[in-house]
Amino acid sequence: MTARPVVGVFALQGDVREHVRALTACGATAVPVRRPAELDEVDGLVIPGGESTTMSKLSIDFGLYDPIAKRLADGMPVYGSCAGMIMLATTVLDGRADQRSFGALPMTVRRNAFGRQVDSFEAPVAVAGLEGDPFHAVFIRAPWVESVGDEVTVLGTIDRAGADGVTAPHVVAVRQGSALATSFHPELTGDLRLHNLFVEMVREAA
Ligand code: GLN
């Protein structure tokens, strides 16, 4: 018997293995998803960090774009981290003209928003709903959320200068219903709280 829930990890590009490991540690059966038939077997999907322009292109080339869009429209729970967050946005700023995203979360996301001089950084982020200390968040050429729809809950912000040099609180974690997204990479830190939250969301929806 397969342990439920079964959580897929979009596996055409990105840091797939780290998410599989984290989801497994949370008691889910984690499976890489590269083909539509594999998508059919999952109760929820993680879209990892990586490169959103490449994810967009490969998902179209491999015939996975439309099936994922359909499952998301039908309410399949989804969690996107970093490039995965970009893939969930309705609007992508500083993207490639031909880049597509699933629009599962009504939000505008800016790519590489924290600028080149701070391509990568780590900082504590207080995430609403998580018990304990602020999350030790790893940002790698990370996006931020520039605006959200009325129904989106902002779970976390970071006060930091962007590529524009202006220091202001920027949204880096959001949720609406069974869609969750973070600008940062919890799969790299061993802190399982966000993966646990997502597995719980998948369980509730299943
Ligand atoms: N900058 C990347 C993009 O636009 C995201 C980086 C990441 O996922 N670590 O897709």
mmCIF file with all atom_site columns, C-alpha atoms and ligand atoms in Angstrom:
data_model
loop_
_atom_site.group_PDB
_atom_site.id
_atom_site.type_symbol
_atom_site.label_atom_id
_atom_site.label_alt_id
_atom_site.label_comp_id
_atom_site.label_asym_id
_atom_site.label_entity_id
_atom_site.label_seq_id
_atom_site.pdbx_PDB_ins_code
_atom_site.Cartn_x
_atom_site.Cartn_y
_atom_site.Cartn_z
_atom_site.occupancy
_atom_site.B_iso_or_equiv
_atom_site.pdbx_formal_charge
_atom_site.auth_seq_id
_atom_site.auth_comp_id
_atom_site.auth_asym_id
_atom_site.auth_atom_id
_atom_site.pdbx_PDB_model_num
ATOM   1   C CA . MET A 1 1   ? 0.000  0.000  0.000   1.00 0.00 ? 1   MET A CA 1
ATOM   2   C CA . THR A 1 2   ? 1.185  3.483  -0.842  1.00 0.00 ? 2   THR A CA 1
ATOM   3   C CA . ALA A 1 3   ? 1.201  5.864  2.103   1.00 0.00 ? 3   ALA A CA 1
ATOM   4   C CA . ARG A 1 4   ? -1.112 8.808  1.548   1.00 0.00 ? 4   ARG A CA 1
ATOM   5   C CA . PRO A 1 5   ? -0.955 11.459 0.592   1.00 0.00 ? 5   PRO A CA 1
ATOM   6   C CA . VAL A 1 6   ? 1.059  11.044 -2.587  1.00 0.00 ? 6   VAL A CA 1
ATOM   7   C CA . VAL A 1 7   ? 2.796  14.322 -3.317  1.00 0.00 ? 7   VAL A CA 1
ATOM   8   C CA . GLY A 1 8   ? 4.403  14.893 -6.696  1.00 0.00 ? 8   GLY A CA 1
ATOM   9   C CA . VAL A 1 9   ? 7.444  17.044 -7.282  1.00 0.00 ? 9   VAL A CA 1
ATOM   10  C CA . PHE A 1 10  ? 7.645  18.731 -10.682 1.00 0.00 ? 10  PHE A CA 1
ATOM   11  C CA . ALA A 1 11  ? 10.858 17.151 -11.912 1.00 0.00 ? 11  ALA A CA 1
ATOM   12  C CA . LEU A 1 12  ? 11.709 18.511 -15.354 1.00 0.00 ? 12  LEU A CA 1
ATOM   13  C CA . GLN A 1 13  ? 14.060 21.036 -13.712 1.00 0.00 ? 13  GLN A CA 1
ATOM   14  C CA . GLY A 1 14  ? 15.013 22.299 -10.262 1.00 0.00 ? 14  GLY A CA 1
ATOM   15  C CA . ASP A 1 15  ? 16.026 20.975 -6.847  1.00 0.00 ? 15  ASP A CA 1
ATOM   16  C CA . VAL A 1 16  ? 13.734 17.959 -6.924  1.00 0.00 ? 16  VAL A CA 1
ATOM   17  C CA . ARG A 1 17  ? 15.640 15.597 -4.633  1.00 0.00 ? 17  ARG A CA 1
ATOM   18  C CA . GLU A 1 18  ? 15.643 17.970 -1.663  1.00 0.00 ? 18  GLU A CA 1
ATOM   19  C CA . HIS A 1 19  ? 11.849 18.318 -1.826  1.00 0.00 ? 19  HIS A CA 1
ATOM   20  C CA . VAL A 1 20  ? 11.372 14.560 -2.180  1.00 0.00 ? 20  VAL A CA 1
ATOM   21  C CA . ARG A 1 21  ? 13.485 14.070 0.944   1.00 0.00 ? 21  ARG A CA 1
ATOM   22  C CA . ALA A 1 22  ? 11.595 16.694 2.962   1.00 0.00 ? 22  ALA A CA 1
ATOM   23  C CA . LEU A 1 23  ? 8.160  15.401 1.921   1.00 0.00 ? 23  LEU A CA 1
ATOM   24  C CA . THR A 1 24  ? 9.161  11.829 2.750   1.00 0.00 ? 24  THR A CA 1
ATOM   25  C CA . ALA A 1 25  ? 10.320 12.966 6.189   1.00 0.00 ? 25  ALA A CA 1
ATOM   26  C CA . CYS A 1 26  ? 6.826  14.448 6.664   1.00 0.00 ? 26  CYS A CA 1
ATOM   27  C CA . GLY A 1 27  ? 5.197  11.055 6.068   1.00 0.00 ? 27  GLY A CA 1
ATOM   28  C CA . ALA A 1 28  ? 4.057  11.567 2.474   1.00 0.00 ? 28  ALA A CA 1
ATOM   29  C CA . THR A 1 29  ? 4.896  9.388  -0.493  1.00 0.00 ? 29  THR A CA 1
ATOM   30  C CA . ALA A 1 30  ? 6.895  11.729 -2.701  1.00 0.00 ? 30  ALA A CA 1
ATOM   31  C CA . VAL A 1 31  ? 7.226  11.019 -6.420  1.00 0.00 ? 31  VAL A CA 1
ATOM   32  C CA . PRO A 1 32  ? 8.934  12.910 -9.236  1.00 0.00 ? 32  PRO A CA 1
ATOM   33  C CA . VAL A 1 33  ? 6.536  14.076 -11.944 1.00 0.00 ? 33  VAL A CA 1
ATOM   34  C CA . ARG A 1 34  ? 7.851  14.278 -15.496 1.00 0.00 ? 34  ARG A CA 1
ATOM   35  C CA . ARG A 1 35  ? 4.894  12.942 -17.472 1.00 0.00 ? 35  ARG A CA 1
ATOM   36  C CA . PRO A 1 36  ? 1.127  13.486 -17.460 1.00 0.00 ? 36  PRO A CA 1
ATOM   37  C CA . ALA A 1 37  ? 0.549  9.865  -16.363 1.00 0.00 ? 37  ALA A CA 1
ATOM   38  C CA . GLU A 1 38  ? 2.670  10.514 -13.259 1.00 0.00 ? 38  GLU A CA 1
ATOM   39  C CA . LEU A 1 39  ? 0.686  13.660 -12.504 1.00 0.00 ? 39  LEU A CA 1
ATOM   40  C CA . ASP A 1 40  ? -2.523 11.597 -12.535 1.00 0.00 ? 40  ASP A CA 1
ATOM   41  C CA . GLU A 1 41  ? -1.293 9.613  -9.505  1.00 0.00 ? 41  GLU A CA 1
ATOM   42  C CA . VAL A 1 42  ? -0.636 12.523 -7.139  1.00 0.00 ? 42  VAL A CA 1
ATOM   43  C CA . ASP A 1 43  ? -2.834 14.245 -4.534  1.00 0.00 ? 43  ASP A CA 1
ATOM   44  C CA . GLY A 1 44  ? -0.759 17.432 -4.551  1.00 0.00 ? 44  GLY A CA 1
ATOM   45  C CA . LEU A 1 45  ? 2.247  18.958 -6.305  1.00 0.00 ? 45  LEU A CA 1
ATOM   46  C CA . VAL A 1 46  ? 5.416  20.807 -5.307  1.00 0.00 ? 46  VAL A CA 1
ATOM   47  C CA . ILE A 1 47  ? 7.095  23.030 -7.876  1.00 0.00 ? 47  ILE A CA 1
ATOM   48  C CA . PRO A 1 48  ? 10.703 23.415 -6.722  1.00 0.00 ? 48  PRO A CA 1
ATOM   49  C CA . GLY A 1 49  ? 13.301 26.144 -7.018  1.00 0.00 ? 49  GLY A CA 1
ATOM   50  C CA . GLY A 1 50  ? 15.274 26.310 -10.215 1.00 0.00 ? 50  GLY A CA 1
ATOM   51  C CA . GLU A 1 51  ? 14.770 28.496 -13.245 1.00 0.00 ? 51  GLU A CA 1
ATOM   52  C CA . SER A 1 52  ? 11.219 29.468 -14.090 1.00 0.00 ? 52  SER A CA 1
ATOM   53  C CA . THR A 1 53  ? 11.887 30.286 -17.757 1.00 0.00 ? 53  THR A CA 1
ATOM   54  C CA . THR A 1 54  ? 13.317 26.784 -18.235 1.00 0.00 ? 54  THR A CA 1
ATOM   55  C CA . MET A 1 55  ? 10.455 25.205 -16.268 1.00 0.00 ? 55  MET A CA 1
ATOM   56  C CA . SER A 1 56  ? 7.965  27.028 -18.446 1.00 0.00 ? 56  SER A CA 1
ATOM   57  C CA . LYS A 1 57  ? 9.650  25.892 -21.657 1.00 0.00 ? 57  LYS A CA 1
ATOM   58  C CA . LEU A 1 58  ? 10.196 22.273 -20.604 1.00 0.00 ? 58  LEU A CA 1
ATOM   59  C CA . SER A 1 59  ? 6.684  21.845 -19.212 1.00 0.00 ? 59  SER A CA 1
ATOM   60  C CA . ILE A 1 60  ? 5.277  22.929 -22.575 1.00 0.00 ? 60  ILE A CA 1
ATOM   61  C CA . ASP A 1 61  ? 7.763  20.773 -24.550 1.00 0.00 ? 61  ASP A CA 1
ATOM   62  C CA . PHE A 1 62  ? 7.001  17.691 -22.422 1.00 0.00 ? 62  PHE A CA 1
ATOM   63  C CA . GLY A 1 63  ? 3.228  18.140 -22.611 1.00 0.00 ? 63  GLY A CA 1
ATOM   64  C CA . LEU A 1 64  ? 2.951  18.757 -18.875 1.00 0.00 ? 64  LEU A CA 1
ATOM   65  C CA . TYR A 1 65  ? 1.885  22.395 -18.900 1.00 0.00 ? 65  TYR A CA 1
ATOM   66  C CA . ASP A 1 66  ? -1.781 21.945 -19.782 1.00 0.00 ? 66  ASP A CA 1
ATOM   67  C CA . PRO A 1 67  ? -2.331 18.884 -17.534 1.00 0.00 ? 67  PRO A CA 1
ATOM   68  C CA . ILE A 1 68  ? -0.859 20.743 -14.537 1.00 0.00 ? 68  ILE A CA 1
ATOM   69  C CA . ALA A 1 69  ? -2.927 23.857 -15.336 1.00 0.00 ? 69  ALA A CA 1
ATOM   70  C CA . LYS A 1 70  ? -6.042 21.678 -15.469 1.00 0.00 ? 70  LYS A CA 1
ATOM   71  C CA . ARG A 1 71  ? -5.322 19.922 -12.154 1.00 0.00 ? 71  ARG A CA 1
ATOM   72  C CA . LEU A 1 72  ? -4.659 23.303 -10.525 1.00 0.00 ? 72  LEU A CA 1
ATOM   73  C CA . ALA A 1 73  ? -7.885 24.721 -11.912 1.00 0.00 ? 73  ALA A CA 1
ATOM   74  C CA . ASP A 1 74  ? -9.631 21.682 -10.376 1.00 0.00 ? 74  ASP A CA 1
ATOM   75  C CA . GLY A 1 75  ? -8.139 22.571 -6.984  1.00 0.00 ? 75  GLY A CA 1
ATOM   76  C CA . MET A 1 76  ? -5.137 20.246 -6.616  1.00 0.00 ? 76  MET A CA 1
ATOM   77  C CA . PRO A 1 77  ? -3.050 21.517 -3.666  1.00 0.00 ? 77  PRO A CA 1
ATOM   78  C CA . VAL A 1 78  ? 0.234  23.057 -4.766  1.00 0.00 ? 78  VAL A CA 1
ATOM   79  C CA . TYR A 1 79  ? 3.330  24.485 -3.135  1.00 0.00 ? 79  TYR A CA 1
ATOM   80  C CA . GLY A 1 80  ? 5.829  26.552 -5.112  1.00 0.00 ? 80  GLY A CA 1
ATOM   81  C CA . SER A 1 81  ? 9.210  27.627 -3.776  1.00 0.00 ? 81  SER A CA 1
ATOM   82  C CA . CYS A 1 82  ? 11.228 30.342 -5.537  1.00 0.00 ? 82  CYS A CA 1
ATOM   83  C CA . ALA A 1 83  ? 11.007 29.494 -9.265  1.00 0.00 ? 83  ALA A CA 1
ATOM   84  C CA . GLY A 1 84  ? 7.959  27.434 -8.243  1.00 0.00 ? 84  GLY A CA 1
ATOM   85  C CA . MET A 1 85  ? 6.393  30.571 -6.759  1.00 0.00 ? 85  MET A CA 1
ATOM   86  C CA . ILE A 1 86  ? 6.944  32.325 -10.089 1.00 0.00 ? 86  ILE A CA 1
ATOM   87  C CA . MET A 1 87  ? 5.254  29.390 -11.876 1.00 0.00 ? 87  MET A CA 1
ATOM   88  C CA . LEU A 1 88  ? 2.135  29.885 -9.707  1.00 0.00 ? 88  LEU A CA 1
ATOM   89  C CA . ALA A 1 89  ? 1.716  33.630 -10.312 1.00 0.00 ? 89  ALA A CA 1
ATOM   90  C CA . THR A 1 90  ? -0.921 35.243 -12.477 1.00 0.00 ? 90  THR A CA 1
ATOM   91  C CA . THR A 1 91  ? 1.548  37.956 -13.541 1.00 0.00 ? 91  THR A CA 1
ATOM   92  C CA . VAL A 1 92  ? 5.359  37.728 -13.788 1.00 0.00 ? 92  VAL A CA 1
ATOM   93  C CA . LEU A 1 93  ? 7.479  40.894 -13.901 1.00 0.00 ? 93  LEU A CA 1
ATOM   94  C CA . ASP A 1 94  ? 11.017 40.872 -15.352 1.00 0.00 ? 94  ASP A CA 1
ATOM   95  C CA . GLY A 1 95  ? 10.264 37.544 -16.984 1.00 0.00 ? 95  GLY A CA 1
ATOM   96  C CA . ARG A 1 96  ? 10.856 36.437 -20.538 1.00 0.00 ? 96  ARG A CA 1
ATOM   97  C CA . ALA A 1 97  ? 8.181  37.519 -22.981 1.00 0.00 ? 97  ALA A CA 1
ATOM   98  C CA . ASP A 1 98  ? 7.311  33.891 -23.803 1.00 0.00 ? 98  ASP A CA 1
ATOM   99  C CA . GLN A 1 99  ? 7.406  32.671 -20.181 1.00 0.00 ? 99  GLN A CA 1
ATOM   100 C CA . ARG A 1 100 ? 4.150  31.127 -18.978 1.00 0.00 ? 100 ARG A CA 1
ATOM   101 C CA . SER A 1 101 ? 2.834  30.610 -15.473 1.00 0.00 ? 101 SER A CA 1
ATOM   102 C CA . PHE A 1 102 ? -0.120 28.684 -14.099 1.00 0.00 ? 102 PHE A CA 1
ATOM   103 C CA . GLY A 1 103 ? -1.948 31.550 -12.401 1.00 0.00 ? 103 GLY A CA 1
ATOM   104 C CA . ALA A 1 104 ? -2.933 29.348 -9.461  1.00 0.00 ? 104 ALA A CA 1
ATOM   105 C CA . LEU A 1 105 ? -2.332 32.212 -7.018  1.00 0.00 ? 105 LEU A CA 1
ATOM   106 C CA . PRO A 1 106 ? -3.709 35.664 -7.847  1.00 0.00 ? 106 PRO A CA 1
ATOM   107 C CA . MET A 1 107 ? -0.465 37.586 -7.401  1.00 0.00 ? 107 MET A CA 1
ATOM   108 C CA . THR A 1 108 ? 2.133  39.570 -9.291  1.00 0.00 ? 108 THR A CA 1
ATOM   109 C CA . VAL A 1 109 ? 5.665  38.254 -8.746  1.00 0.00 ? 109 VAL A CA 1
ATOM   110 C CA . ARG A 1 110 ? 8.911  39.994 -9.672  1.00 0.00 ? 110 ARG A CA 1
ATOM   111 C CA . ARG A 1 111 ? 11.810 37.736 -10.706 1.00 0.00 ? 111 ARG A CA 1
ATOM   112 C CA . ASN A 1 112 ? 15.298 38.285 -9.253  1.00 0.00 ? 112 ASN A CA 1
ATOM   113 C CA . ALA A 1 113 ? 13.789 41.098 -7.211  1.00 0.00 ? 113 ALA A CA 1
ATOM   114 C CA . PHE A 1 114 ? 16.486 41.311 -4.548  1.00 0.00 ? 114 PHE A CA 1
ATOM   115 C CA . GLY A 1 115 ? 19.130 42.214 -7.101  1.00 0.00 ? 115 GLY A CA 1
ATOM   116 C CA . ARG A 1 116 ? 22.458 40.884 -8.257  1.00 0.00 ? 116 ARG A CA 1
ATOM   117 C CA . GLN A 1 117 ? 24.578 42.158 -5.382  1.00 0.00 ? 117 GLN A CA 1
ATOM   118 C CA . VAL A 1 118 ? 22.574 39.965 -3.080  1.00 0.00 ? 118 VAL A CA 1
ATOM   119 C CA . ASP A 1 119 ? 21.961 37.012 -5.399  1.00 0.00 ? 119 ASP A CA 1
ATOM   120 C CA . SER A 1 120 ? 21.840 34.785 -2.346  1.00 0.00 ? 120 SER A CA 1
ATOM   121 C CA . PHE A 1 121 ? 21.288 35.546 1.310   1.00 0.00 ? 121 PHE A CA 1
ATOM   122 C CA . GLU A 1 122 ? 19.842 33.975 4.413   1.00 0.00 ? 122 GLU A CA 1
ATOM   123 C CA . ALA A 1 123 ? 17.562 35.732 6.855   1.00 0.00 ? 123 ALA A CA 1
ATOM   124 C CA . PRO A 1 124 ? 14.945 34.928 9.490   1.00 0.00 ? 124 PRO A CA 1
ATOM   125 C CA . VAL A 1 125 ? 11.350 35.237 8.307   1.00 0.00 ? 125 VAL A CA 1
ATOM   126 C CA . ALA A 1 126 ? 8.418  35.041 10.735  1.00 0.00 ? 126 ALA A CA 1
ATOM   127 C CA . VAL A 1 127 ? 5.842  32.859 8.961   1.00 0.00 ? 127 VAL A CA 1
ATOM   128 C CA . ALA A 1 128 ? 2.275  33.225 10.199  1.00 0.00 ? 128 ALA A CA 1
ATOM   129 C CA . GLY A 1 129 ? 0.848  29.967 11.497  1.00 0.00 ? 129 GLY A CA 1
ATOM   130 C CA . LEU A 1 130 ? 4.183  28.231 12.137  1.00 0.00 ? 130 LEU A CA 1
ATOM   131 C CA . GLU A 1 131 ? 5.018  27.589 15.770  1.00 0.00 ? 131 GLU A CA 1
ATOM   132 C CA . GLY A 1 132 ? 8.420  28.388 17.185  1.00 0.00 ? 132 GLY A CA 1
ATOM   133 C CA . ASP A 1 133 ? 11.255 30.532 15.923  1.00 0.00 ? 133 ASP A CA 1
ATOM   134 C CA . PRO A 1 134 ? 11.223 32.561 12.708  1.00 0.00 ? 134 PRO A CA 1
ATOM   135 C CA . PHE A 1 135 ? 12.023 30.418 9.685   1.00 0.00 ? 135 PHE A CA 1
ATOM   136 C CA . HIS A 1 136 ? 15.683 30.417 8.652   1.00 0.00 ? 136 HIS A CA 1
ATOM   137 C CA . ALA A 1 137 ? 15.045 31.355 5.026   1.00 0.00 ? 137 ALA A CA 1
ATOM   138 C CA . VAL A 1 138 ? 17.497 30.793 2.163   1.00 0.00 ? 138 VAL A CA 1
ATOM   139 C CA . PHE A 1 139 ? 17.007 33.129 -0.808  1.00 0.00 ? 139 PHE A CA 1
ATOM   140 C CA . ILE A 1 140 ? 18.713 32.355 -4.132  1.00 0.00 ? 140 ILE A CA 1
ATOM   141 C CA . ARG A 1 141 ? 18.069 34.893 -6.917  1.00 0.00 ? 141 ARG A CA 1
ATOM   142 C CA . ALA A 1 142 ? 14.686 35.039 -5.319  1.00 0.00 ? 142 ALA A CA 1
ATOM   143 C CA . PRO A 1 143 ? 11.473 36.678 -6.466  1.00 0.00 ? 143 PRO A CA 1
ATOM   144 C CA . TRP A 1 144 ? 9.165  38.699 -4.270  1.00 0.00 ? 144 TRP A CA 1
ATOM   145 C CA . VAL A 1 145 ? 5.425  39.137 -4.405  1.00 0.00 ? 145 VAL A CA 1
ATOM   146 C CA . GLU A 1 146 ? 4.621  42.640 -5.552  1.00 0.00 ? 146 GLU A CA 1
ATOM   147 C CA . SER A 1 147 ? 0.845  42.544 -5.162  1.00 0.00 ? 147 SER A CA 1
ATOM   148 C CA . VAL A 1 148 ? -1.809 40.014 -4.200  1.00 0.00 ? 148 VAL A CA 1
ATOM   149 C CA . GLY A 1 149 ? -5.492 39.457 -4.856  1.00 0.00 ? 149 GLY A CA 1
ATOM   150 C CA . ASP A 1 150 ? -8.044 40.087 -2.093  1.00 0.00 ? 150 ASP A CA 1
ATOM   151 C CA . GLU A 1 151 ? -8.286 36.432 -1.089  1.00 0.00 ? 151 GLU A CA 1
ATOM   152 C CA . VAL A 1 152 ? -4.543 35.847 -0.725  1.00 0.00 ? 152 VAL A CA 1
ATOM   153 C CA . THR A 1 153 ? -3.137 35.684 2.816   1.00 0.00 ? 153 THR A CA 1
ATOM   154 C CA . VAL A 1 154 ? 0.340  37.113 3.290   1.00 0.00 ? 154 VAL A CA 1
ATOM   155 C CA . LEU A 1 155 ? 2.216  34.705 5.570   1.00 0.00 ? 155 LEU A CA 1
ATOM   156 C CA . GLY A 1 156 ? 5.592  36.408 5.681   1.00 0.00 ? 156 GLY A CA 1
ATOM   157 C CA . THR A 1 157 ? 7.528  39.525 4.723   1.00 0.00 ? 157 THR A CA 1
ATOM   158 C CA . ILE A 1 158 ? 11.165 40.574 4.839   1.00 0.00 ? 158 ILE A CA 1
ATOM   159 C CA . ASP A 1 159 ? 12.459 44.103 5.376   1.00 0.00 ? 159 ASP A CA 1
ATOM   160 C CA . ARG A 1 160 ? 15.278 44.331 2.906   1.00 0.00 ? 160 ARG A CA 1
ATOM   161 C CA . ALA A 1 161 ? 16.600 46.377 -0.007  1.00 0.00 ? 161 ALA A CA 1
ATOM   162 C CA . GLY A 1 162 ? 15.518 45.269 -3.421  1.00 0.00 ? 162 GLY A CA 1
ATOM   163 C CA . ALA A 1 163 ? 17.277 45.601 -6.766  1.00 0.00 ? 163 ALA A CA 1
ATOM   164 C CA . ASP A 1 164 ? 15.978 49.189 -6.730  1.00 0.00 ? 164 ASP A CA 1
ATOM   165 C CA . GLY A 1 165 ? 17.987 49.916 -3.553  1.00 0.00 ? 165 GLY A CA 1
ATOM   166 C CA . VAL A 1 166 ? 14.878 50.736 -1.533  1.00 0.00 ? 166 VAL A CA 1
ATOM   167 C CA . THR A 1 167 ? 14.492 48.986 1.808   1.00 0.00 ? 167 THR A CA 1
ATOM   168 C CA . ALA A 1 168 ? 10.869 48.102 2.467   1.00 0.00 ? 168 ALA A CA 1
ATOM   169 C CA . PRO A 1 169 ? 8.860  45.106 3.670   1.00 0.00 ? 169 PRO A CA 1
ATOM   170 C CA . HIS A 1 170 ? 8.553  42.675 0.776   1.00 0.00 ? 170 HIS A CA 1
ATOM   171 C CA . VAL A 1 171 ? 6.124  39.762 0.672   1.00 0.00 ? 171 VAL A CA 1
ATOM   172 C CA . VAL A 1 172 ? 7.906  36.394 0.510   1.00 0.00 ? 172 VAL A CA 1
ATOM   173 C CA . ALA A 1 173 ? 5.291  33.842 1.650   1.00 0.00 ? 173 ALA A CA 1
ATOM   174 C CA . VAL A 1 174 ? 1.614  33.607 0.658   1.00 0.00 ? 174 VAL A CA 1
ATOM   175 C CA . ARG A 1 175 ? -1.303 31.232 0.728   1.00 0.00 ? 175 ARG A CA 1
ATOM   176 C CA . GLN A 1 176 ? -4.765 31.073 -0.778  1.00 0.00 ? 176 GLN A CA 1
ATOM   177 C CA . GLY A 1 177 ? -6.820 27.990 -0.018  1.00 0.00 ? 177 GLY A CA 1
ATOM   178 C CA . SER A 1 178 ? -4.728 24.986 -1.001  1.00 0.00 ? 178 SER A CA 1
ATOM   179 C CA . ALA A 1 179 ? -2.060 26.987 -2.846  1.00 0.00 ? 179 ALA A CA 1
ATOM   180 C CA . LEU A 1 180 ? 1.098  27.949 -0.957  1.00 0.00 ? 180 LEU A CA 1
ATOM   181 C CA . ALA A 1 181 ? 4.214  29.775 -2.170  1.00 0.00 ? 181 ALA A CA 1
ATOM   182 C CA . THR A 1 182 ? 7.489  31.035 -0.716  1.00 0.00 ? 182 THR A CA 1
ATOM   183 C CA . SER A 1 183 ? 10.296 33.092 -2.270  1.00 0.00 ? 183 SER A CA 1
ATOM   184 C CA . PHE A 1 184 ? 12.779 31.037 -0.282  1.00 0.00 ? 184 PHE A CA 1
ATOM   185 C CA . HIS A 1 185 ? 13.915 27.394 -0.131  1.00 0.00 ? 185 HIS A CA 1
ATOM   186 C CA . PRO A 1 186 ? 12.826 25.478 3.008   1.00 0.00 ? 186 PRO A CA 1
ATOM   187 C CA . GLU A 1 187 ? 13.978 22.214 1.384   1.00 0.00 ? 187 GLU A CA 1
ATOM   188 C CA . LEU A 1 188 ? 17.598 23.313 1.870   1.00 0.00 ? 188 LEU A CA 1
ATOM   189 C CA . THR A 1 189 ? 17.512 23.889 5.623   1.00 0.00 ? 189 THR A CA 1
ATOM   190 C CA . GLY A 1 190 ? 16.150 20.747 7.261   1.00 0.00 ? 190 GLY A CA 1
ATOM   191 C CA . ASP A 1 191 ? 13.327 22.780 8.834   1.00 0.00 ? 191 ASP A CA 1
ATOM   192 C CA . LEU A 1 192 ? 10.266 20.734 7.920   1.00 0.00 ? 192 LEU A CA 1
ATOM   193 C CA . ARG A 1 193 ? 7.558  23.097 9.175   1.00 0.00 ? 193 ARG A CA 1
ATOM   194 C CA . LEU A 1 194 ? 6.509  24.388 5.739   1.00 0.00 ? 194 LEU A CA 1
ATOM   195 C CA . HIS A 1 195 ? 6.559  20.915 4.171   1.00 0.00 ? 195 HIS A CA 1
ATOM   196 C CA . ASN A 1 196 ? 4.529  19.629 7.117   1.00 0.00 ? 196 ASN A CA 1
ATOM   197 C CA . LEU A 1 197 ? 2.027  22.432 6.586   1.00 0.00 ? 197 LEU A CA 1
ATOM   198 C CA . PHE A 1 198 ? 1.761  21.542 2.901   1.00 0.00 ? 198 PHE A CA 1
ATOM   199 C CA . VAL A 1 199 ? 1.393  17.798 3.497   1.00 0.00 ? 199 VAL A CA 1
ATOM   200 C CA . GLU A 1 200 ? -1.365 18.658 5.982   1.00 0.00 ? 200 GLU A CA 1
ATOM   201 C CA . MET A 1 201 ? -3.047 20.822 3.321   1.00 0.00 ? 201 MET A CA 1
ATOM   202 C CA . VAL A 1 202 ? -2.894 17.902 0.855   1.00 0.00 ? 202 VAL A CA 1
ATOM   203 C CA . ARG A 1 203 ? -4.312 15.520 3.473   1.00 0.00 ? 203 ARG A CA 1
ATOM   204 C CA . GLU A 1 204 ? -7.203 17.858 4.178   1.00 0.00 ? 204 GLU A CA 1
ATOM   205 C CA . ALA A 1 205 ? -7.998 18.228 0.481   1.00 0.00 ? 205 ALA A CA 1
ATOM   206 C CA . ALA A 1 206 ? -7.738 14.486 -0.320  1.00 0.00 ? 206 ALA A CA 1
HETATM 207 N N1 . GLN B 2 .   ? 15.596 33.464 -10.529 1.00 0.00 ? 1   GLN B N1 1
HETATM 208 C C1 . GLN B 2 .   ? 14.976 32.180 -10.766 1.00 0.00 ? 1   GLN B C1 1
HETATM 209 C C2 . GLN B 2 .   ? 13.841 32.281 -11.756 1.00 0.00 ? 1   GLN B C2 1
HETATM 210 O O1 . GLN B 2 .   ? 13.538 33.303 -12.236 1.00 0.00 ? 1   GLN B O1 1
HETATM 211 C C3 . GLN B 2 .   ? 14.485 31.574 -9.474  1.00 0.00 ? 1   GLN B C3 1
HETATM 212 C C4 . GLN B 2 .   ? 15.644 31.203 -8.594  1.00 0.00 ? 1   GLN B C4 1
HETATM 213 C C5 . GLN B 2 .   ? 15.414 30.003 -7.723  1.00 0.00 ? 1   GLN B C5 1
HETATM 214 O O2 . GLN B 2 .   ? 14.464 29.247 -7.883  1.00 0.00 ? 1   GLN B O2 1
HETATM 215 N N2 . GLN B 2 .   ? 16.336 29.764 -6.833  1.00 0.00 ? 1   GLN B N2 1
HETATM 216 O O3 . GLN B 2 .   ? 13.237 31.311 -12.076 1.00 0.00 ? 1   GLN B O3 1
#
